[in-house]
mmCIF file of C-alpha atoms and ligand atoms in Angstrom:
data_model
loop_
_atom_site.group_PDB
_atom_site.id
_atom_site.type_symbol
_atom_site.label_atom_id
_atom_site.label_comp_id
_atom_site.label_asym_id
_atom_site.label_seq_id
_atom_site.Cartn_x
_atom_site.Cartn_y
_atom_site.Cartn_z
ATOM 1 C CA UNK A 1 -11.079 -60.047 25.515
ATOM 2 C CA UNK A 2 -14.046 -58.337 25.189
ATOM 3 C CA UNK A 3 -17.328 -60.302 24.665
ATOM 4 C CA UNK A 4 -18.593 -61.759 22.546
ATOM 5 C CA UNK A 5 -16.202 -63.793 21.195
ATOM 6 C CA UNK A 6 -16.064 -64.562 17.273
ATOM 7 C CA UNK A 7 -14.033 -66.652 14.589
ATOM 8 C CA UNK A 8 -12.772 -65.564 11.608
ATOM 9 C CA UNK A 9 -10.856 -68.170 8.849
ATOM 10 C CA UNK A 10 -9.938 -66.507 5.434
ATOM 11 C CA UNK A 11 -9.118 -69.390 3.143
ATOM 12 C CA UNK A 12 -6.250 -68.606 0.367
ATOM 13 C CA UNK A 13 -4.352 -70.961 -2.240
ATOM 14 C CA UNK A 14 -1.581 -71.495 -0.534
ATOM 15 C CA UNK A 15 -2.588 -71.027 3.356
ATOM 16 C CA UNK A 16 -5.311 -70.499 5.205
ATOM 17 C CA UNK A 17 -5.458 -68.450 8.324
ATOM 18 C CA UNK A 18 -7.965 -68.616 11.228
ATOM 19 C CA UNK A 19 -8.009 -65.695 14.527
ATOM 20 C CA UNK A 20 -10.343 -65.124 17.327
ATOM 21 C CA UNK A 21 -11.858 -61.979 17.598
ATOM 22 C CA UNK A 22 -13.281 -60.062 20.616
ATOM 23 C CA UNK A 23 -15.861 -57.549 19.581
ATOM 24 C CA UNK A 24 -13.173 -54.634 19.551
ATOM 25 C CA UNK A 25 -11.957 -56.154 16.641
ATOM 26 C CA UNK A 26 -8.610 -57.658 18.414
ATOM 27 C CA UNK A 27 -7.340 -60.587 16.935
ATOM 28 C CA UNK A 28 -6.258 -63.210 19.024
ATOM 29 C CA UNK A 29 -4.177 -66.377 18.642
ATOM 30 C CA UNK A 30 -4.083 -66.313 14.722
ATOM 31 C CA UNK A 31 -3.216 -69.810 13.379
ATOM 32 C CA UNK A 32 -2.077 -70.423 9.523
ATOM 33 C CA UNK A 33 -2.415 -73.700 8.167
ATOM 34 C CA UNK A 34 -1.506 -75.164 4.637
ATOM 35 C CA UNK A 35 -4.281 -75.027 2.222
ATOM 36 C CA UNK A 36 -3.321 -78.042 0.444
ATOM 37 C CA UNK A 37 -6.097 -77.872 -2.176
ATOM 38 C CA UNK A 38 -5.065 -80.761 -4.163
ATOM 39 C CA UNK A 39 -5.931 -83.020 -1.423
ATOM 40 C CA UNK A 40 -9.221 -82.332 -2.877
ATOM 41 C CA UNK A 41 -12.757 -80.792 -0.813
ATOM 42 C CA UNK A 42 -13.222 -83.084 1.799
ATOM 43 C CA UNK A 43 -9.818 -82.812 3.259
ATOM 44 C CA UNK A 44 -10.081 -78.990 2.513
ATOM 45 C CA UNK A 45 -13.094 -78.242 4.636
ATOM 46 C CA UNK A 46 -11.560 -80.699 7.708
ATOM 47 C CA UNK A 47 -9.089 -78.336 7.161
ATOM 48 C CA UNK A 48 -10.753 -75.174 7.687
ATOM 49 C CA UNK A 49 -12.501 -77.006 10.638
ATOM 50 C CA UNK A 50 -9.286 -77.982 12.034
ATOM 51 C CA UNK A 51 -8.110 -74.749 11.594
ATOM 52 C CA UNK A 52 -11.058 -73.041 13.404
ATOM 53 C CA UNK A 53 -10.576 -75.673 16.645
ATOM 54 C CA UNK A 54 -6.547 -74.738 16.656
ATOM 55 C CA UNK A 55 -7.194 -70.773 17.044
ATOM 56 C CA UNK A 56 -9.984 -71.319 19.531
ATOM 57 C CA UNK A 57 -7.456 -73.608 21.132
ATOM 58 C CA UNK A 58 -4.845 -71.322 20.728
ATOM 59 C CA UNK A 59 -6.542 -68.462 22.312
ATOM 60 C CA UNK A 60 -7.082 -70.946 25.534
ATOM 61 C CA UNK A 61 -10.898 -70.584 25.471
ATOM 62 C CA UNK A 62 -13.716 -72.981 25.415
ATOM 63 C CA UNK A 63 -15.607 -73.193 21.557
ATOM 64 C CA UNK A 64 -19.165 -72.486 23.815
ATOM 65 C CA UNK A 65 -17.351 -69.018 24.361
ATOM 66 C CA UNK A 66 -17.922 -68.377 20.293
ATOM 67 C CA UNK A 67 -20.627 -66.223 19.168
ATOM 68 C CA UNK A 68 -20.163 -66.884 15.663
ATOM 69 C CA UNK A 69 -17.622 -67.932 12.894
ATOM 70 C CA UNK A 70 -17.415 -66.184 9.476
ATOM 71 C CA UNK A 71 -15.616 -67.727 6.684
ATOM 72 C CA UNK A 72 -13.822 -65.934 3.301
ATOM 73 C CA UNK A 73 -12.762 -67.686 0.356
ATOM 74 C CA UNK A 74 -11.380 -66.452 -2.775
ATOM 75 C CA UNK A 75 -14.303 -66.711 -5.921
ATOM 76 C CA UNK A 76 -15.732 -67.878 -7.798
ATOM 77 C CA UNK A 77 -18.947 -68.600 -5.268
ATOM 78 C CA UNK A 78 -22.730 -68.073 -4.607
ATOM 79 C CA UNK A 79 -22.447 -65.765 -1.553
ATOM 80 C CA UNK A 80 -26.230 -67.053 -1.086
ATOM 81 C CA UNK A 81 -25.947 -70.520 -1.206
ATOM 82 C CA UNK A 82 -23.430 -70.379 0.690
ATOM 83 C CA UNK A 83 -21.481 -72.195 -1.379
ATOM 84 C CA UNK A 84 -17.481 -72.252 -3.866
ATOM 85 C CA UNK A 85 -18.641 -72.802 -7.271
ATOM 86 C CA UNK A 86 -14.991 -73.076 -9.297
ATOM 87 C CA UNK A 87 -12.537 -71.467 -7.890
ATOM 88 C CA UNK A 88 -9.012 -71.063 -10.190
ATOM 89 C CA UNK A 89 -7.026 -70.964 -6.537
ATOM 90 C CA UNK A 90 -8.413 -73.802 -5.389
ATOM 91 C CA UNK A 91 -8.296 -76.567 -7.818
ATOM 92 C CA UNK A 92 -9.797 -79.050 -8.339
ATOM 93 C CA UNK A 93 -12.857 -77.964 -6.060
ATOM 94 C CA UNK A 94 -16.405 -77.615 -7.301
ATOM 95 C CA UNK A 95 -19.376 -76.457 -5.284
ATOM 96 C CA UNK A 96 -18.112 -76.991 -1.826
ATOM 97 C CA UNK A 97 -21.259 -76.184 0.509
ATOM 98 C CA UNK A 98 -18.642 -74.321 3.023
ATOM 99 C CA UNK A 99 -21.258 -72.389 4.912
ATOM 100 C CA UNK A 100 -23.584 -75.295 5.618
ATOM 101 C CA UNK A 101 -20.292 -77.309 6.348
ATOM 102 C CA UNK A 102 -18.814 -75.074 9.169
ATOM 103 C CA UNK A 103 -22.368 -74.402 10.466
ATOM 104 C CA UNK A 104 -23.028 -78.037 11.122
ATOM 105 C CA UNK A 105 -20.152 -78.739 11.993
ATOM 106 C CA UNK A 106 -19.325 -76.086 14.958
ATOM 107 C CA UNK A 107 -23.260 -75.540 15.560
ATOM 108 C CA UNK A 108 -22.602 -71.639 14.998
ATOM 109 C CA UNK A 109 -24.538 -69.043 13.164
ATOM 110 C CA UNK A 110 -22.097 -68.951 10.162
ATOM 111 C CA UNK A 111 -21.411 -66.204 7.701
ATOM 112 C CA UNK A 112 -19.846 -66.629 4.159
ATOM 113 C CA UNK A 113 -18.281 -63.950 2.451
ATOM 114 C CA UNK A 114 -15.742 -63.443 -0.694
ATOM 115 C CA UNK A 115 -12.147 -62.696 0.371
ATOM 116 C CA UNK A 116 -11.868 -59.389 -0.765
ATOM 117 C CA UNK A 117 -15.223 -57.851 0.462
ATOM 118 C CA UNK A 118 -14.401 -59.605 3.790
ATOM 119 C CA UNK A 119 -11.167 -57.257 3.945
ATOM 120 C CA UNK A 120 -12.827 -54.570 3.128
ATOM 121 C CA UNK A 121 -15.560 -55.329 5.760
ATOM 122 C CA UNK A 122 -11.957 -55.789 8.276
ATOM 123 C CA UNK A 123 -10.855 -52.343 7.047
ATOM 124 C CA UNK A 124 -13.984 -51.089 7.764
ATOM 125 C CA UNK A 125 -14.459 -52.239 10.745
ATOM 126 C CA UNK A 126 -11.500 -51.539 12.611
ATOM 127 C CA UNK A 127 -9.031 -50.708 9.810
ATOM 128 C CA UNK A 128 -8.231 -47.463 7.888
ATOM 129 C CA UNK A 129 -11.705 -46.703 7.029
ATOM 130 C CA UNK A 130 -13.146 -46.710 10.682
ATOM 131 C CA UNK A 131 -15.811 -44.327 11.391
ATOM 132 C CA UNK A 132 -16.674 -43.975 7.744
ATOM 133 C CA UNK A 133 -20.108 -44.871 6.714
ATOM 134 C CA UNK A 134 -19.137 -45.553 2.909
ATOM 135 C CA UNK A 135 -15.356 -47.458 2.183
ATOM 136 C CA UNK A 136 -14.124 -48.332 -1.377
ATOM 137 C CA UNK A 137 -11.187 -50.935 -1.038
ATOM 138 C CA UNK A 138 -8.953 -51.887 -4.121
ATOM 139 C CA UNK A 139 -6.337 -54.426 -3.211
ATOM 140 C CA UNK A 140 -3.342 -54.347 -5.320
ATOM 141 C CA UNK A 141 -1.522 -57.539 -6.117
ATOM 142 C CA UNK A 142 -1.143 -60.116 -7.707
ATOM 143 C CA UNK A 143 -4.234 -59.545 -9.369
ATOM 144 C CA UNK A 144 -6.347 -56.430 -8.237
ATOM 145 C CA UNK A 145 -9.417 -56.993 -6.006
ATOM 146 C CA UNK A 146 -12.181 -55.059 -4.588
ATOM 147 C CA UNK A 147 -14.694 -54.884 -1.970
ATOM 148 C CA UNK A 148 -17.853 -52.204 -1.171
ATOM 149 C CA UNK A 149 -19.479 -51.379 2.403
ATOM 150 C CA UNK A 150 -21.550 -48.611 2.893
ATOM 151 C CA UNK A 151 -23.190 -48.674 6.581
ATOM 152 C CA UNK A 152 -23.125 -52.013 7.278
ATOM 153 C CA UNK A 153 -23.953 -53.709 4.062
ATOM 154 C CA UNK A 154 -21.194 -55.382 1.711
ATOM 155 C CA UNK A 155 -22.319 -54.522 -1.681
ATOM 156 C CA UNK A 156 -22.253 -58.059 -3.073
ATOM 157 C CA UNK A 157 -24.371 -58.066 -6.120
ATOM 158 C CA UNK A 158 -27.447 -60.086 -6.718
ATOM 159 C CA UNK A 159 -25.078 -62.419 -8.376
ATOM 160 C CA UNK A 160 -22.028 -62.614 -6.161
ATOM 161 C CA UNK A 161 -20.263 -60.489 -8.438
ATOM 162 C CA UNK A 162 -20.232 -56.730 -7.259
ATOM 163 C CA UNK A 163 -17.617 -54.786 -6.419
ATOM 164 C CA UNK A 164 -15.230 -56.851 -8.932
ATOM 165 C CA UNK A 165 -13.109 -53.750 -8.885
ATOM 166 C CA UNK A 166 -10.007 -55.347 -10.684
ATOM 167 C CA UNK A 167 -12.320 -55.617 -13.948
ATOM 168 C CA UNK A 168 -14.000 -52.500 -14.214
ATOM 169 C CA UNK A 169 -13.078 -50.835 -17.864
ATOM 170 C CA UNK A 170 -10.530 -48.579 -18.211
ATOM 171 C CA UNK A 171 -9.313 -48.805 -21.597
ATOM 172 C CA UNK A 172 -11.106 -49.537 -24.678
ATOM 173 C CA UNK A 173 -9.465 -48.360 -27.854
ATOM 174 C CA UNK A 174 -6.547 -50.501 -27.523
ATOM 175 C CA UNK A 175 -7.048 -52.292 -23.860
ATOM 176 C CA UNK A 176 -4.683 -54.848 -22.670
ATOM 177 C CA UNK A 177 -5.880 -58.712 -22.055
ATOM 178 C CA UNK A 178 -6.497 -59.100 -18.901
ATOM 179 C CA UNK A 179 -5.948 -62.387 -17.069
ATOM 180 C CA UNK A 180 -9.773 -62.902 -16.683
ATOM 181 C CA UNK A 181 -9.378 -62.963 -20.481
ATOM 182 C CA UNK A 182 -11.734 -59.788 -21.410
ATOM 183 C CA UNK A 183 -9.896 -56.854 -22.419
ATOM 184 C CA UNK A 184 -9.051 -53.464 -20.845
ATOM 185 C CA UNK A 185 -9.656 -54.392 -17.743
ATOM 186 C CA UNK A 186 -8.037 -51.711 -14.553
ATOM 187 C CA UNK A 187 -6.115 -54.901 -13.448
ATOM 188 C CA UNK A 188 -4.503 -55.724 -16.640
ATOM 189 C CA UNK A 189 -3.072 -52.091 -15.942
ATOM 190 C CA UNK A 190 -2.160 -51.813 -12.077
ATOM 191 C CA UNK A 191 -1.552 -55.195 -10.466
ATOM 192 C CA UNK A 192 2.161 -55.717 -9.544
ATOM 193 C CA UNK A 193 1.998 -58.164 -12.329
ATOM 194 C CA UNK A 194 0.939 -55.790 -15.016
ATOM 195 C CA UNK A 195 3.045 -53.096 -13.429
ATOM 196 C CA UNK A 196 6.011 -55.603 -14.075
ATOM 197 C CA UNK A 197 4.836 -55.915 -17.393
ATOM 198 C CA UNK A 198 4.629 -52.573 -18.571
ATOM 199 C CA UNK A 199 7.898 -51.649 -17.092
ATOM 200 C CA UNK A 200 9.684 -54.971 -19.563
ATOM 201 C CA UNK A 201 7.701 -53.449 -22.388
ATOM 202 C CA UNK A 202 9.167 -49.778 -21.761
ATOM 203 C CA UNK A 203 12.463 -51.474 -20.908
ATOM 204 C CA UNK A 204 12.858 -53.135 -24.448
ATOM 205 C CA UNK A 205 12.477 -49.499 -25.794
ATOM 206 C CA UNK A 206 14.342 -48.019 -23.497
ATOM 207 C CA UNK A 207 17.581 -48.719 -21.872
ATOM 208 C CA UNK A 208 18.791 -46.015 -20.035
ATOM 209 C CA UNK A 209 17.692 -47.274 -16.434
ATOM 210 C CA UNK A 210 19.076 -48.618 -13.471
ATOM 211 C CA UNK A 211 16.618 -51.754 -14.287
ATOM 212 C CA UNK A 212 17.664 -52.548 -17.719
ATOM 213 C CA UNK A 213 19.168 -55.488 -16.363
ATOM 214 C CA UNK A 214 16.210 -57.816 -15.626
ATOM 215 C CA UNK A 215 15.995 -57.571 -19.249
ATOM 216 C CA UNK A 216 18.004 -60.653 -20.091
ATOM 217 C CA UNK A 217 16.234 -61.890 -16.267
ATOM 218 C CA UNK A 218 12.681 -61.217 -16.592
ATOM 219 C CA UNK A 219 11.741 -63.503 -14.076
ATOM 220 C CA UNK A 220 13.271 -61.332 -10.897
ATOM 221 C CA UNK A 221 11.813 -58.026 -11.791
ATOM 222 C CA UNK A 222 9.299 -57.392 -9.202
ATOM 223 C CA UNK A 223 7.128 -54.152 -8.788
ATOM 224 C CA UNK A 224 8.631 -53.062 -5.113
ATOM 225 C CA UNK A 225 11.876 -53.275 -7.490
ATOM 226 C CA UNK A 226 10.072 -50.657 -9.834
ATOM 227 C CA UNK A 227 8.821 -48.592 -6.759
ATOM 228 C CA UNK A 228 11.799 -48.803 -5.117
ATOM 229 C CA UNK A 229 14.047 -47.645 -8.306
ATOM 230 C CA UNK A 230 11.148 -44.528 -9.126
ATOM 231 C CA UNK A 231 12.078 -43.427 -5.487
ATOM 232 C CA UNK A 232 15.527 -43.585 -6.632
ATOM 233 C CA UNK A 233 15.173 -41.302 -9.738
ATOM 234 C CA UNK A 234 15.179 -43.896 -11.936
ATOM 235 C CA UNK A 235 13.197 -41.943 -15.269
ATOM 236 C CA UNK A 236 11.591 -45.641 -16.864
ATOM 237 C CA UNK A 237 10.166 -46.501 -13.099
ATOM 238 C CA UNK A 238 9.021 -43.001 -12.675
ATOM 239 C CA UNK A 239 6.818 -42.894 -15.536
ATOM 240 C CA UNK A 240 5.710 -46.319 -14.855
ATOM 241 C CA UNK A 241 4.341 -45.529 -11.121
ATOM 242 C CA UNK A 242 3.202 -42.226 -12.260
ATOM 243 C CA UNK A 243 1.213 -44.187 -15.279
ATOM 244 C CA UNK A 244 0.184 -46.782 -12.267
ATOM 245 C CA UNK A 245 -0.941 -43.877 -10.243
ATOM 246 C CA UNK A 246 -3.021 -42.572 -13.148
ATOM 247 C CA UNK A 247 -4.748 -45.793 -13.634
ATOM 248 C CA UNK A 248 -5.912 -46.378 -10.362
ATOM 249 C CA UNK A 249 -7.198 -42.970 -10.229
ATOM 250 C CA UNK A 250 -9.290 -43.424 -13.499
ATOM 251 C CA UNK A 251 -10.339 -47.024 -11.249
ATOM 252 C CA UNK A 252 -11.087 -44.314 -8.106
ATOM 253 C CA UNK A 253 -12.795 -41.454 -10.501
ATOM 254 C CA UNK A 254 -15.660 -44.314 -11.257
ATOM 255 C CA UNK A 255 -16.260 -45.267 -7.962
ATOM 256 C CA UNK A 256 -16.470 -41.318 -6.979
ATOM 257 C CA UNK A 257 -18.802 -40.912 -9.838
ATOM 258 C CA UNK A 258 -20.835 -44.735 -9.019
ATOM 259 C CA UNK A 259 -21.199 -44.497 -5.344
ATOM 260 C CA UNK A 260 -19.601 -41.174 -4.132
ATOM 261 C CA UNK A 261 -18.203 -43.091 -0.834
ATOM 262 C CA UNK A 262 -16.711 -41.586 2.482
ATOM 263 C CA UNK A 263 -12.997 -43.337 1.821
ATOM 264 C CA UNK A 264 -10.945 -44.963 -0.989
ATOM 265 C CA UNK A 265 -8.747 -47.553 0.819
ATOM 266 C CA UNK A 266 -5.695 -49.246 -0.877
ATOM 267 C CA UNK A 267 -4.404 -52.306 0.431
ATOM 268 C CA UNK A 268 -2.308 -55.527 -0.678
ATOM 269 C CA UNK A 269 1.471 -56.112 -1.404
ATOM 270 C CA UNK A 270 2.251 -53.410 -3.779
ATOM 271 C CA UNK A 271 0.850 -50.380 -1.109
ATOM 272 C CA UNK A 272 4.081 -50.658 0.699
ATOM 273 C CA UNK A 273 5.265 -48.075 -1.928
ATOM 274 C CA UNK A 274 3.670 -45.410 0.457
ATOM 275 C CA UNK A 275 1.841 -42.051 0.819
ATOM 276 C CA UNK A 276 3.730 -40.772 -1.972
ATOM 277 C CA UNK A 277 2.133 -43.333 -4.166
ATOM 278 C CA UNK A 278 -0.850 -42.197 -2.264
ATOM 279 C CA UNK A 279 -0.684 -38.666 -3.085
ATOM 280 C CA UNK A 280 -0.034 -39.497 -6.999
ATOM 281 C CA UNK A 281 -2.995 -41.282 -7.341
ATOM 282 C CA UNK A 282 -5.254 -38.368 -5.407
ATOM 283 C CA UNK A 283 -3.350 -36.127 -8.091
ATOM 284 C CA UNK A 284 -4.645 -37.579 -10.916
ATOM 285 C CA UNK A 285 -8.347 -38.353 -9.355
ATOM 286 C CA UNK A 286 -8.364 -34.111 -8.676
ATOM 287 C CA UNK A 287 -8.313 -33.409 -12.406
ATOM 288 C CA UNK A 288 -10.435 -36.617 -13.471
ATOM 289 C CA UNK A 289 -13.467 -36.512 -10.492
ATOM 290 C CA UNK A 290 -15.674 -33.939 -10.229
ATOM 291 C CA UNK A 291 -14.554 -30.828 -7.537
ATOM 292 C CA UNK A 292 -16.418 -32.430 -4.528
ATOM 293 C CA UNK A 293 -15.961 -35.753 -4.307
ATOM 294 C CA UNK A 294 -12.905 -35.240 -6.314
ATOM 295 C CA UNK A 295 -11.649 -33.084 -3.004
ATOM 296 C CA UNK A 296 -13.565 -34.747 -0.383
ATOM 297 C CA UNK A 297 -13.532 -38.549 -0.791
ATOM 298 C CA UNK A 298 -9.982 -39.541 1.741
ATOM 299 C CA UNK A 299 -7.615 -41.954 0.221
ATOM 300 C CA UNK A 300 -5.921 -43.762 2.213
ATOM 301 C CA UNK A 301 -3.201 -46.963 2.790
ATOM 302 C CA UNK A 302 -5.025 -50.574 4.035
ATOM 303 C CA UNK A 303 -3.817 -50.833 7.819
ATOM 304 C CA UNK A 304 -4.688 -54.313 8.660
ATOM 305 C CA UNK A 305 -1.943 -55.867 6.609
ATOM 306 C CA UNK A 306 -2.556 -59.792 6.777
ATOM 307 C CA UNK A 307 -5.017 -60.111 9.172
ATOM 308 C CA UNK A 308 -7.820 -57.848 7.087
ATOM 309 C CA UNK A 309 -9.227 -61.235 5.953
ATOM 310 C CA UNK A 310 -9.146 -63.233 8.967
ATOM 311 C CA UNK A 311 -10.811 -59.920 10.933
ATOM 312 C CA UNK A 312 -13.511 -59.278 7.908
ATOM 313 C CA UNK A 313 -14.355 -62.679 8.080
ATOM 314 C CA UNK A 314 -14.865 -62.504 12.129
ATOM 315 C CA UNK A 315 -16.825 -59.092 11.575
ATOM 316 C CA UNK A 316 -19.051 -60.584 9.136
ATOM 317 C CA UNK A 317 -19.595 -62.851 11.596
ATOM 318 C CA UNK A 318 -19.988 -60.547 14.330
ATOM 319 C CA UNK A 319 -22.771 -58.520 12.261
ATOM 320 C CA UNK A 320 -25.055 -62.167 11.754
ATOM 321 C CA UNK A 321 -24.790 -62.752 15.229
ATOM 322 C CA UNK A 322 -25.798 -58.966 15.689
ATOM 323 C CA UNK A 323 -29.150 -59.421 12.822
ATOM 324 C CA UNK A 324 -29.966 -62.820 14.406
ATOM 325 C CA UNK A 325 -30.162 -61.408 17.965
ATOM 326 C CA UNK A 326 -32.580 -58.493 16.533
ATOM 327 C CA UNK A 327 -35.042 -60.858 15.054
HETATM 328 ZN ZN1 ZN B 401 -10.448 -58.709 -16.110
#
């Protein structure tokens, strides 16, 4: 392990998930633990505490060894208070002071960041968009989520709301309701939810596909299903991931034309559909960006997998201990 040591826990609805970190960026010992956020705040930041002591414990070495912990949470939250305001995956809790919480408790410098700029600060960091400066990550699944770093610095608004990716505009003349409950929002279009959607909608129309089926069975269709059947030759899924592809590169275009980054990174459940899905989407953005950063922004696919949270959490970590030990 290579010193200093660090902590990262990325909380989630269902689980939470806590690794130490050497400064290389290697995980060790990664422990999950059941969220269990009905049990209410209290138990749920004993929890994360819990969970922090059984990776350290885990990865046989002494808490004293720990630089610093960093924690993520899904939103919504006051990055600078340190604080969950209302978050929809973690009913019923309501301003939960994490940051103070986990600093007093473990005595540790303690960062607090929101889930998805913490994986992109993981991808970043070690990930697919190492030895960037500038990194654009969408995350595509359930929902679709974002996160900004250019040099070291997470873009995360003045209100804890930049880099909400998922709900940038990309419709407006007829947009789809979104499940934030605007309208015409990029993830009402491209999350594996709305790309099951879509494909019922199309499927109700037309019936000449290998997935005209989960018609009368809804409920199964999932969008590695839809991926999985447009690799086939299926014509309905086709035109569904190549309409998928499109979005996300009207979603890319902007960010080209915002911030002009190094790298566009794509991570989350529905990226296991590959470089070819990779390649569509750079497609489209060739004809919608302008030539340069049209040609020279790099997409790529996520490469942390599971662990970009936990390991974004640990780097923001790793970069307060860094600021604290230059002032
Ligand atoms: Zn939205």
């Amino acid at each position: 392990m290579a010193a200093p040591l660090f902590v990262g826990l990325d909380v989630g609805g269902t689980t939470m998930k806590a690794g130490v970190v050497d400064d290389e960026g290697q995980v060790y010992a990664a422990v999950n633990m059941p969220t269990e956020a009905h049990r209410g705040q209290e138990f749920g930041l004993n929890r994360m505490a819990d969970t922090i002591v059984n990776a350290v414990v885990a990865a046989r070495i002494d808490l004293d060894h720990i630089a610093a912990i960093g924690v993520a949470t899904p939103g919504t939250m006051d990055l600078r208070a340190g604080v969950i305001l209302d978050p929809p995956n973690l009913r019923p809790w309501q301003n939960v002071p994490v940051r103070k919480y986990i600093g007093d408790r473990f005595q540790k410098p303690t960062a607090f960041q929101n889930d998805a700029n913490a994986a992109a600060m993981g991808e970043f960091w070690i990930g697919a968009g190492r030895g960037s400066h500038s990194m654009v990550l969408f995350t595509l699944g359930t929902g679709v989520g974002g996160g900004i770093v250019i040099g070291d610095l997470i873009l995360e608004g003045e209100h804890s709301h930049g880099a909400e990716l998922g709900h940038m505009k990309i419709e407006i003349t007829n947009p789809r309701q979104c499940g934030c409950g605007r309208w015409g929002c990029l993830e009402a279009y491209a999350s594996a939810t709305a790309v099951v959607k879509r494909t019922l909608e199309h499927l109700e129309k037309e019936s000449l596909s290998s997935l005209a089926s989960y018609v009368s069975r809804p409920s199964e269709l999932t969008a590695r299903d839809i991926f999985n059947a447009a690799d086939k030759g299926d014509a309905v899924a086709d035109k569904i991931v190549e309409e998928t592809a499109y979005y996300l590169a009207v979603g890319t275009t902007n960010m080209l034309h915002s911030i002009d980054p190094d790298m566009v990174v794509f991570g989350g459940g529905m990226t296991a559909a590959g470089t070819g899905f990779l390649r569509r989407i750079h497609n489209h953005v060739k004809h919608l960006a302008f030539p340069v950063p049209g040609e020279k922004c790099e997409l790529r696919l996520a490469k942390l997998g599971s662990d970009a949270g936990c390991t974004g959490a640990a780097a923001c970590g790793r970069l307060l201990h860094r600021q604290q030990r230059q002032n």
